[in-house]
Amino acid sequence: MAEFDVIVIGGGPGGYVCAIRCAQLGLKTACVEGRETLGGTCLNVGCIPSKALLNATHHLHEAHENFAKMGLIGGAPMVDWAKMQDYKQDVVTGNTKGIEFLFKKNKVTWLKGWGSIPAAGQVKVGDEVHSAKHIVIATGSEPAALPGVTVDEDVVVTSTGALSLGRIPKSLVVIGAGVIGLEMGSVYARLGAEVTVVEYLDTITPGMDEEVAKSFRRLLARQGFKFILAAAVQGSERTESGVKVRYKLRKDNTAHEIEADVVLVATGRRPYTAGLGLEALGVAMEPRGQVRIDEHFQTNMKGIYAIGDAVPGPMLAHKAEDEGMAVAENLAGKHGHVNHDVIPGVIYTTPEVASVGKTEEQLKAEGRAYKMGKFPFMGNARAKAMFQGDGFVKLLADKETDRILGCHIIGPSAGEMIHEVCVAMEFGASAQDLALTCHAHPTCSEAVREAALACGDGAIHA
Ligand code: NAI
């Protein structure tokens, strides 16, 4: 039985970051992970492999759409799916090995196996029980099941199966117009599949700024996406050639069906805490299955903490990482803190979509006086040179104080550009602060500055 200051259960972005920070701060730390490789869902079957496939297929799309326009003649490349899968796996392996290296470098002990908490201060892995002053639950999430639709990870897949299909489907039905559905839908649409998204609500990406969501939907439709909105999926059946999905349109309750080679179920994820023994231990849970925590990430049991997808809040790797660091700092006697009001969200499609802070709809609902500055990428020279003049930056600021309240970007490199607004918000900056900051020309980031100018005396190039 080994004794540790901290045992983190789960080696995903929340868990491994927490473990590394604990070790860096002088705590004797172990991290329990049952997968063959570290990195959790994000590195193994989530953010990272999907970005590899998005990268490869983005270049294919560019070759199809834009190469000839730039005088690059020679036709679009052929797709070697097996090779693309190898590339994806190499990217994953490089990253997961990287975490293993960081564990060694920082002297974090990797306890290989699935962990449970038989009693406060104890973590069981396999037949061994280890003791720890502090235990951090960072066990992440798993795809939520959809009644009537049986996942076989072959023709009815979750995001995990969608990353490793045996062949490129001719047709794909995606259930759920959220982040996973639209990212993976983009991969296969660019590879030539006919992609139809069936969504329960009458909008895509619920919660997103409505103007951005509308523009996003229009641009995806231009790329060949078909959307069936306000449709409740009733179930699915295998057919000789693929899968049939039955749904009812909510407006008139009429029954319909659609057939495809493959169906991707992307209707959200739920916290994964099975097998930890939390119920027997008496750890309090939220009604929706997350672990209940206080403002210091501590559960109702002293010495047991929880972070990331296993607790309330957006299921995002970077939110989990920040919480992991904050817990580590608290355990080391420092003052860890996460500003949950400034957590960016990014969808890695083309164009990218990124947001931080309040949406216009939220500000309206709060009855808050605000001003809005908007700038289209059509007025940005760099974006136009890349054939990416679609989309815009929308900046929201307090009407009285000019303090930035939110930013929503749809356009090239939106996922990179959003961070200057995050930093500005962390410093309590005004829209004018951004507007007065020199931005290099020609960059896409100038559109952020122009949106800030539009909150004041007006943008220059619009
Ligand atoms: P999501 O919550 O983003 O979207 C699920 C969608 O499915 C919603 O539009 C919802 O209205 C719809 N839906 C729910 N039940 C339905 C039904 N019965 N029939 C039809 N539509 C239905 O969930 P998603 O895309 O599965 O992603 C899971 C989590 O993973 C999210 O929290 C997401 O933020 C995270 N993620 C983040 C990524 C990123 O940051 N780029 C990439 C992939 C996932």
Coordinates of C-alpha atoms and ligand atoms in Angstrom, one line a residue:
M1 CA 0.0 0.0 0.0
A2 CA 1.6 3.2 -1.2
E3 CA 0.9 6.6 0.5
F4 CA 0.3 9.7 -1.5
D5 CA -0.6 13.3 -0.8
V6 CA -2.9 13.3 -3.8
I7 CA -4.4 10.6 -6.0
V8 CA -6.2 11.9 -9.1
I9 CA -8.7 9.4 -10.6
G10 CA -8.7 9.9 -14.4
G11 CA -5.9 10.8 -16.8
G12 CA -7.8 13.1 -19.2
P13 CA -7.1 16.8 -19.5
G14 CA -8.6 17.6 -16.1
G15 CA -6.9 14.8 -14.3
Y16 CA -3.4 14.8 -15.9
V17 CA -3.1 18.6 -15.6
C18 CA -4.2 18.4 -12.0
A19 CA -1.6 15.6 -11.3
I20 CA 1.2 17.5 -13.0
R21 CA 0.5 20.7 -11.2
C22 CA 0.2 18.9 -7.8
A23 CA 3.6 17.3 -8.4
Q24 CA 5.1 20.6 -9.5
L25 CA 3.9 22.2 -6.3
G26 CA 5.7 19.5 -4.2
L27 CA 2.9 17.1 -3.5
K28 CA 3.5 13.3 -3.8
T29 CA 1.0 12.5 -6.6
A30 CA -0.4 9.5 -8.4
C31 CA -2.9 9.5 -11.3
V32 CA -5.1 6.4 -11.9
E33 CA -5.9 5.6 -15.5
G34 CA -7.3 2.4 -16.9
R35 CA -6.8 3.1 -20.6
E36 CA -3.6 1.9 -22.3
T37 CA -2.7 5.5 -22.9
L38 CA -3.0 8.8 -20.9
G39 CA -5.0 11.7 -22.2
G40 CA -8.6 10.5 -21.6
T41 CA -11.4 11.0 -24.2
C42 CA -9.9 14.3 -25.5
L43 CA -6.6 12.9 -26.6
N44 CA -7.6 9.4 -27.5
V45 CA -11.1 9.5 -29.0
G46 CA -12.2 13.2 -28.9
C47 CA -10.6 16.6 -29.5
I48 CA -7.3 15.5 -30.9
P49 CA -8.2 12.7 -33.4
S50 CA -11.1 14.8 -34.6
K51 CA -8.8 17.8 -35.2
A52 CA -6.5 15.6 -37.2
L53 CA -9.3 14.5 -39.5
L54 CA -10.6 18.0 -39.7
N55 CA -7.2 19.2 -40.7
A56 CA -6.7 16.6 -43.4
T57 CA -10.2 17.1 -44.9
H58 CA -9.9 20.9 -44.7
H59 CA -6.9 20.7 -47.0
L60 CA -8.9 18.4 -49.3
H61 CA -11.7 20.9 -49.4
E62 CA -9.3 23.7 -50.1
A63 CA -7.9 21.7 -53.0
H64 CA -11.4 21.1 -54.4
E65 CA -12.7 24.6 -53.9
N66 CA -9.8 27.0 -54.1
F67 CA -6.6 25.6 -55.6
A68 CA -7.6 26.3 -59.2
K69 CA -8.6 29.8 -58.3
M70 CA -5.1 30.5 -57.1
G71 CA -3.5 29.0 -60.2
L72 CA -2.7 25.7 -58.5
I73 CA -3.6 23.3 -61.3
G74 CA -3.5 19.5 -61.1
G75 CA -6.8 18.4 -59.6
A76 CA -7.8 17.5 -56.0
P77 CA -5.8 14.7 -54.4
M78 CA -7.2 11.1 -54.0
V79 CA -8.1 10.1 -50.5
D80 CA -6.3 7.1 -48.9
W81 CA -8.6 6.5 -46.0
A82 CA -6.3 4.0 -44.3
K83 CA -3.4 6.4 -44.5
M84 CA -5.5 9.2 -43.1
Q85 CA -6.4 6.9 -40.2
D86 CA -2.7 6.2 -39.7
Y87 CA -2.0 10.0 -39.7
K88 CA -4.7 10.5 -37.1
Q89 CA -3.4 7.7 -34.9
D90 CA 0.2 9.1 -35.1
V91 CA -1.1 12.4 -33.9
V92 CA -2.9 10.7 -31.0
T93 CA 0.1 8.6 -30.1
G94 CA 2.5 11.5 -30.2
N95 CA 0.3 13.4 -27.8
T96 CA -0.5 10.6 -25.4
K97 CA 3.2 9.6 -25.2
G98 CA 3.9 13.3 -24.5
I99 CA 1.7 13.1 -21.4
E100 CA 3.5 9.9 -20.3
F101 CA 6.8 11.8 -20.6
L102 CA 5.5 14.7 -18.6
F103 CA 4.4 12.3 -15.8
K104 CA 7.9 10.9 -15.7
K105 CA 9.5 14.4 -15.8
N106 CA 7.3 15.6 -13.0
K107 CA 7.4 12.4 -11.0
V108 CA 3.7 11.6 -11.2
T109 CA 3.1 7.9 -10.5
W110 CA 0.7 6.4 -13.1
L111 CA -1.4 3.7 -11.3
K112 CA -2.6 1.6 -14.3
G113 CA -6.1 0.3 -13.9
W114 CA -9.6 1.5 -13.0
G115 CA -9.9 3.2 -9.6
S116 CA -12.5 3.2 -7.0
I117 CA -12.8 4.8 -3.5
P118 CA -13.6 2.1 -0.9
A119 CA -13.3 4.6 1.9
A120 CA -12.3 8.2 2.5
G121 CA -8.6 8.5 2.0
Q122 CA -8.3 5.3 0.0
V123 CA -8.2 4.5 -3.7
K124 CA -8.3 0.9 -4.9
V125 CA -6.7 0.0 -8.2
G126 CA -6.9 -3.7 -9.2
D127 CA -6.2 -5.6 -5.9
E128 CA -4.1 -2.8 -4.4
V129 CA -5.4 -0.1 -2.0
H130 CA -3.4 3.1 -1.9
S131 CA -3.9 5.9 0.7
A132 CA -4.1 9.6 -0.1
K133 CA -4.7 12.7 1.9
H134 CA -6.7 14.1 -1.0
I135 CA -8.6 12.4 -3.8
V136 CA -9.6 14.2 -7.0
I137 CA -12.3 12.7 -9.2
A138 CA -11.6 13.5 -12.8
T139 CA -13.4 10.7 -14.5
G140 CA -14.9 12.7 -17.4
S141 CA -18.0 11.8 -19.4
E142 CA -19.4 9.3 -21.8
P143 CA -21.9 9.6 -24.7
A144 CA -25.5 9.8 -23.6
A145 CA -27.7 7.0 -24.8
L146 CA -30.7 7.8 -27.1
P147 CA -33.7 5.6 -26.4
G148 CA -34.6 3.4 -29.4
V149 CA -31.2 3.8 -31.0
T150 CA -28.7 1.0 -30.3
V151 CA -25.1 1.9 -30.8
D152 CA -22.9 -0.8 -32.3
E153 CA -19.9 1.5 -33.1
D154 CA -20.1 0.0 -36.6
V155 CA -23.1 1.5 -38.5
V156 CA -24.7 3.3 -35.5
V157 CA -21.8 5.1 -33.9
T158 CA -20.9 7.6 -31.2
S159 CA -18.1 10.1 -31.8
T160 CA -15.7 7.2 -30.9
G161 CA -16.8 5.0 -33.8
A162 CA -17.1 8.0 -36.1
L163 CA -13.4 8.6 -35.8
S164 CA -12.5 5.1 -37.0
L165 CA -15.1 4.1 -39.6
G166 CA -14.0 1.1 -41.7
R167 CA -14.8 3.1 -44.8
I168 CA -16.0 6.5 -45.9
P169 CA -19.8 6.3 -45.9
K170 CA -21.8 7.5 -48.9
S171 CA -24.4 8.9 -46.6
L172 CA -24.4 9.9 -43.0
V173 CA -27.2 10.8 -40.7
V174 CA -26.2 12.8 -37.6
I175 CA -28.6 12.9 -34.7
G176 CA -28.0 16.2 -32.8
A177 CA -26.8 19.5 -34.3
G178 CA -24.3 20.1 -31.5
V179 CA -20.5 20.4 -31.6
I180 CA -19.7 16.7 -32.2
G181 CA -22.3 16.3 -34.9
L182 CA -21.2 19.4 -36.9
E183 CA -17.4 18.7 -36.6
M184 CA -17.7 15.0 -37.6
G185 CA -20.4 15.8 -40.1
S186 CA -17.9 18.3 -41.7
V187 CA -15.2 15.6 -41.9
Y188 CA -17.5 13.3 -43.9
A189 CA -19.1 16.0 -45.9
R190 CA -15.7 17.0 -47.1
L191 CA -14.9 13.4 -47.9
G192 CA -18.0 13.3 -50.2
A193 CA -20.7 11.8 -47.9
E194 CA -24.2 13.2 -48.1
V195 CA -24.7 14.5 -44.5
T196 CA -28.1 15.0 -43.0
V197 CA -28.5 16.4 -39.5
V198 CA -31.6 15.6 -37.5
E199 CA -32.0 18.0 -34.6
Y200 CA -34.7 18.1 -31.9
L201 CA -34.7 21.9 -31.5
D202 CA -35.5 24.3 -34.3
T203 CA -32.0 25.7 -34.3
I204 CA -28.5 24.3 -34.6
T205 CA -26.0 24.6 -31.7
P206 CA -28.4 25.6 -29.0
G207 CA -27.0 28.2 -26.6
M208 CA -24.9 29.9 -29.3
D209 CA -25.5 33.5 -30.2
E210 CA -28.6 33.3 -32.5
E211 CA -27.2 35.5 -35.3
V212 CA -24.0 33.4 -35.4
A213 CA -26.0 30.1 -35.3
K214 CA -28.1 31.3 -38.3
S215 CA -25.1 32.3 -40.3
F216 CA -23.4 29.0 -39.4
R217 CA -26.3 27.0 -40.6
R218 CA -26.4 28.9 -43.9
L219 CA -22.7 28.3 -44.5
L220 CA -22.9 24.6 -43.6
A221 CA -25.9 24.2 -45.9
R222 CA -23.7 25.7 -48.7
Q223 CA -21.2 23.0 -48.0
G224 CA -23.9 20.4 -48.6
F225 CA -25.2 19.8 -45.1
K226 CA -29.0 19.0 -45.0
F227 CA -30.8 19.9 -41.8
I228 CA -34.0 18.4 -40.5
L229 CA -34.9 20.6 -37.5
A230 CA -37.6 20.3 -34.8
A231 CA -37.5 16.5 -35.3
A232 CA -37.8 14.0 -32.5
V233 CA -36.0 10.8 -33.3
Q234 CA -38.1 7.7 -32.4
G235 CA -35.7 5.0 -33.1
S236 CA -33.5 3.2 -35.6
E237 CA -33.2 -0.1 -37.3
R238 CA -30.5 -1.8 -39.3
T239 CA -31.4 -2.5 -42.9
E240 CA -29.6 -4.5 -45.6
S241 CA -27.7 -1.5 -46.8
G242 CA -27.3 0.5 -43.6
V243 CA -29.6 2.1 -41.0
K244 CA -33.0 3.6 -41.0
V245 CA -33.8 6.4 -38.6
R246 CA -37.4 7.1 -37.7
Y247 CA -38.4 10.6 -36.6
K248 CA -41.5 12.8 -36.0
L249 CA -41.7 16.4 -37.0
R250 CA -42.7 18.3 -33.9
K251 CA -44.9 20.8 -35.7
D252 CA -47.4 18.3 -37.0
N253 CA -46.4 15.0 -35.4
T254 CA -46.0 13.4 -38.8
A255 CA -43.8 10.3 -38.9
H256 CA -40.9 10.2 -41.4
E257 CA -37.8 8.0 -41.9
I258 CA -34.4 8.5 -43.5
E259 CA -31.8 5.9 -44.4
A260 CA -28.1 6.1 -44.5
D261 CA -24.9 4.0 -44.5
V262 CA -24.0 5.2 -41.0
V263 CA -25.7 7.0 -38.2
L264 CA -23.8 9.2 -35.7
V265 CA -25.5 9.7 -32.4
A266 CA -24.3 13.0 -31.0
T267 CA -27.0 14.1 -28.6
G268 CA -24.7 15.1 -25.7
R269 CA -22.6 13.4 -23.1
R270 CA -23.2 12.5 -19.4
P271 CA -20.8 12.4 -16.5
Y272 CA -19.0 9.1 -16.1
T273 CA -18.7 8.1 -12.4
A274 CA -19.8 4.5 -12.6
G275 CA -17.7 2.0 -10.6
L276 CA -16.1 4.6 -8.3
G277 CA -18.3 3.6 -5.4
L278 CA -19.6 7.1 -4.8
E279 CA -23.1 6.0 -3.7
A280 CA -21.8 3.6 -1.1
L281 CA -19.5 6.3 0.1
G282 CA -22.3 8.8 0.4
V283 CA -20.9 11.4 -2.0
A284 CA -23.8 13.8 -2.9
M285 CA -24.7 14.0 -6.6
E286 CA -26.6 16.6 -8.7
P287 CA -30.0 15.5 -10.2
R288 CA -28.3 15.3 -13.6
G289 CA -25.7 12.9 -12.5
Q290 CA -22.8 15.2 -11.8
V291 CA -20.8 15.1 -8.6
R292 CA -21.9 18.0 -6.3
I293 CA -19.0 20.3 -5.3
D294 CA -18.6 23.5 -3.4
E295 CA -16.7 26.6 -4.6
H296 CA -13.4 24.8 -3.8
F297 CA -14.3 21.8 -5.9
Q298 CA -14.7 19.7 -2.7
T299 CA -17.6 17.2 -2.5
N300 CA -19.6 16.8 0.7
M301 CA -16.9 14.4 1.8
K302 CA -13.8 16.1 3.2
G303 CA -10.7 15.4 1.1
I304 CA -12.6 14.2 -2.0
Y305 CA -12.8 16.7 -4.8
A306 CA -14.2 16.6 -8.4
I307 CA -13.5 18.5 -11.6
G308 CA -14.2 18.6 -15.3
D309 CA -17.0 16.8 -17.1
A310 CA -17.9 14.9 -13.9
V311 CA -19.1 18.2 -12.3
P312 CA -21.6 20.9 -13.5
G313 CA -20.6 23.3 -16.3
P314 CA -19.6 23.1 -19.9
M315 CA -18.0 19.8 -20.9
L316 CA -14.8 21.2 -22.3
A317 CA -11.3 20.0 -22.0
H318 CA -9.9 23.5 -21.2
K319 CA -12.5 24.1 -18.4
A320 CA -11.4 20.7 -16.9
E321 CA -7.7 21.7 -17.2
D322 CA -8.3 25.0 -15.4
E323 CA -10.3 23.3 -12.6
G324 CA -7.5 20.7 -12.3
M325 CA -4.9 23.5 -11.8
A326 CA -7.1 25.4 -9.4
V327 CA -7.6 22.2 -7.2
A328 CA -3.9 21.5 -7.3
E329 CA -3.1 25.0 -6.1
N330 CA -5.7 24.8 -3.3
L331 CA -4.2 21.5 -2.1
A332 CA -0.8 23.1 -2.1
G333 CA -2.0 25.9 0.1
K334 CA -2.4 28.5 -2.7
H335 CA -5.5 30.2 -3.9
G336 CA -6.7 28.4 -7.0
H337 CA -9.5 30.0 -8.9
V338 CA -11.4 29.5 -12.2
N339 CA -13.3 32.4 -13.7
H340 CA -16.2 30.4 -15.2
D341 CA -17.5 33.6 -16.9
V342 CA -14.6 33.6 -19.3
I343 CA -14.4 30.2 -20.8
P344 CA -14.2 30.2 -24.6
G345 CA -16.0 27.7 -26.7
V346 CA -14.8 26.8 -30.2
I347 CA -16.2 24.7 -33.0
Y348 CA -13.5 23.6 -35.4
T349 CA -15.4 23.6 -38.6
T350 CA -14.8 25.8 -41.6
P351 CA -15.5 28.6 -40.9
E352 CA -14.6 28.2 -37.2
V353 CA -17.0 29.4 -34.6
A354 CA -15.8 30.8 -31.3
S355 CA -17.4 32.6 -28.4
V356 CA -16.8 33.8 -24.9
G357 CA -19.0 35.6 -22.4
K358 CA -22.6 36.5 -22.8
T359 CA -24.7 36.1 -25.9
E360 CA -27.0 38.9 -27.0
E361 CA -30.0 36.8 -26.1
Q362 CA -28.6 36.3 -22.5
L363 CA -28.0 40.1 -22.1
K364 CA -31.6 40.8 -23.3
A365 CA -33.0 38.2 -20.9
E366 CA -31.0 39.8 -18.1
G367 CA -32.4 43.2 -19.1
R368 CA -28.9 44.6 -19.3
A369 CA -28.1 47.7 -21.3
Y370 CA -25.5 46.8 -23.9
K371 CA -24.0 48.0 -27.2
M372 CA -23.0 45.8 -30.1
G373 CA -20.1 46.2 -32.6
K374 CA -20.0 44.0 -35.6
F375 CA -17.5 43.6 -38.4
P376 CA -17.8 41.3 -41.4
F377 CA -14.8 39.4 -42.7
M378 CA -15.7 40.7 -46.2
G379 CA -14.0 43.9 -45.0
N380 CA -10.8 42.1 -43.9
A381 CA -8.2 41.8 -46.6
R382 CA -6.4 38.8 -45.2
A383 CA -9.6 36.8 -44.9
K384 CA -10.5 37.6 -48.4
A385 CA -7.1 36.5 -49.7
M386 CA -7.9 33.1 -48.1
F387 CA -11.4 33.0 -49.7
Q388 CA -12.8 33.2 -46.2
G389 CA -14.7 36.4 -46.3
D390 CA -17.8 34.8 -44.8
G391 CA -18.8 35.5 -41.2
F392 CA -18.2 38.3 -38.8
V393 CA -17.0 39.3 -35.3
K394 CA -19.6 40.5 -32.9
L395 CA -18.5 42.3 -29.7
L396 CA -20.9 43.1 -26.9
A397 CA -20.1 45.7 -24.3
D398 CA -21.8 47.4 -21.4
K399 CA -23.7 50.5 -22.6
E400 CA -22.6 52.7 -19.7
T401 CA -19.1 51.4 -18.8
D402 CA -18.0 50.0 -22.2
R403 CA -16.7 46.9 -20.4
I404 CA -16.6 43.9 -22.7
L405 CA -19.3 41.4 -21.9
G406 CA -19.0 38.9 -24.7
C407 CA -17.6 38.1 -28.2
H408 CA -18.9 35.8 -30.9
I409 CA -16.9 35.1 -34.0
I410 CA -17.7 33.0 -37.1
G411 CA -14.8 33.1 -39.6
P412 CA -11.2 32.2 -40.2
S413 CA -9.1 31.3 -37.2
A414 CA -12.0 32.3 -34.9
G415 CA -10.7 29.8 -32.4
E416 CA -7.4 31.6 -32.1
M417 CA -8.7 35.1 -32.3
I418 CA -11.1 34.6 -29.4
H419 CA -8.3 34.6 -26.9
E420 CA -7.4 38.3 -27.2
V421 CA -11.0 39.0 -26.1
C422 CA -10.6 36.4 -23.2
V423 CA -7.5 38.2 -22.0
A424 CA -9.2 41.6 -22.4
M425 CA -12.2 40.3 -20.3
E426 CA -9.9 38.9 -17.6
F427 CA -8.4 42.4 -17.3
G428 CA -11.8 44.0 -17.2
A429 CA -11.0 45.9 -20.5
S430 CA -13.4 48.1 -22.3
A431 CA -14.2 47.8 -26.0
Q432 CA -12.2 51.0 -26.4
D433 CA -9.2 49.3 -24.9
L434 CA -9.3 46.8 -27.7
A435 CA -10.1 49.4 -30.3
L436 CA -7.0 51.4 -29.2
T437 CA -4.7 48.4 -29.4
C438 CA -2.6 48.3 -32.5
H439 CA -3.3 45.1 -34.5
A440 CA -0.9 44.0 -37.2
H441 CA -2.0 44.4 -40.8
P442 CA -3.0 42.3 -42.6
T443 CA -4.3 39.8 -40.0
C444 CA -7.8 38.3 -39.4
S445 CA -7.5 39.7 -35.9
E446 CA -8.0 43.2 -37.3
A447 CA -11.7 42.2 -37.5
V448 CA -11.8 42.0 -33.7
R449 CA -10.4 45.5 -33.4
E450 CA -12.9 46.7 -36.1
A451 CA -15.8 45.2 -34.1
A452 CA -14.4 47.1 -31.0
L453 CA -14.3 50.3 -33.1
A454 CA -17.9 49.6 -34.1
C455 CA -18.8 49.7 -30.4
G456 CA -17.6 53.3 -30.4
D457 CA -17.3 55.8 -33.3
G458 CA -17.5 53.2 -36.0
A459 CA -15.4 50.7 -37.9
I460 CA -13.1 51.9 -40.6
H461 CA -13.5 49.2 -43.3
A462 CA -17.2 48.7 -43.1
Ligands
NAI1 P1 -24.2 19.0 -27.6 O1 -24.8 19.2 -26.3 O2 -23.2 20.0 -28.2 O3 -25.3 18.9 -28.8 C1 -26.3 17.9 -28.7 C2 -27.4 18.3 -29.7 O4 -28.3 17.2 -29.8 C3 -28.2 19.5 -29.2 O5 -28.3 20.3 -30.3 C4 -29.5 18.8 -28.8 O6 -30.6 19.7 -29.0 C5 -29.6 17.7 -29.7 N1 -30.4 16.6 -29.3 C6 -30.5 16.1 -28.0 N2 -31.4 15.0 -28.0 C7 -31.8 14.9 -29.3 C8 -32.7 13.9 -29.9 N3 -33.4 13.0 -29.2 N4 -32.9 14.0 -31.2 C9 -32.3 15.0 -31.9 N5 -31.5 15.9 -31.4 C10 -31.2 15.8 -30.1 O7 -23.5 17.5 -27.5 P2 -22.4 16.8 -28.4 O8 -22.3 17.4 -29.8 O9 -22.8 15.4 -28.3 O10 -21.1 17.0 -27.6 C11 -21.0 16.5 -26.3 C12 -20.1 17.4 -25.5 O11 -18.8 17.4 -26.0 C13 -20.5 18.9 -25.5 O12 -20.6 19.3 -24.2 C14 -19.5 19.6 -26.3 O13 -19.2 20.9 -25.8 C15 -18.2 18.7 -26.1 N6 -17.4 18.8 -27.3 C16 -16.7 19.9 -27.5 C17 -16.0 20.1 -28.7 C18 -15.3 21.4 -28.9 O14 -15.1 22.1 -27.9 N7 -14.9 21.7 -30.1 C19 -15.9 19.0 -29.7 C20 -16.7 17.9 -29.4 C21 -17.4 17.8 -28.2

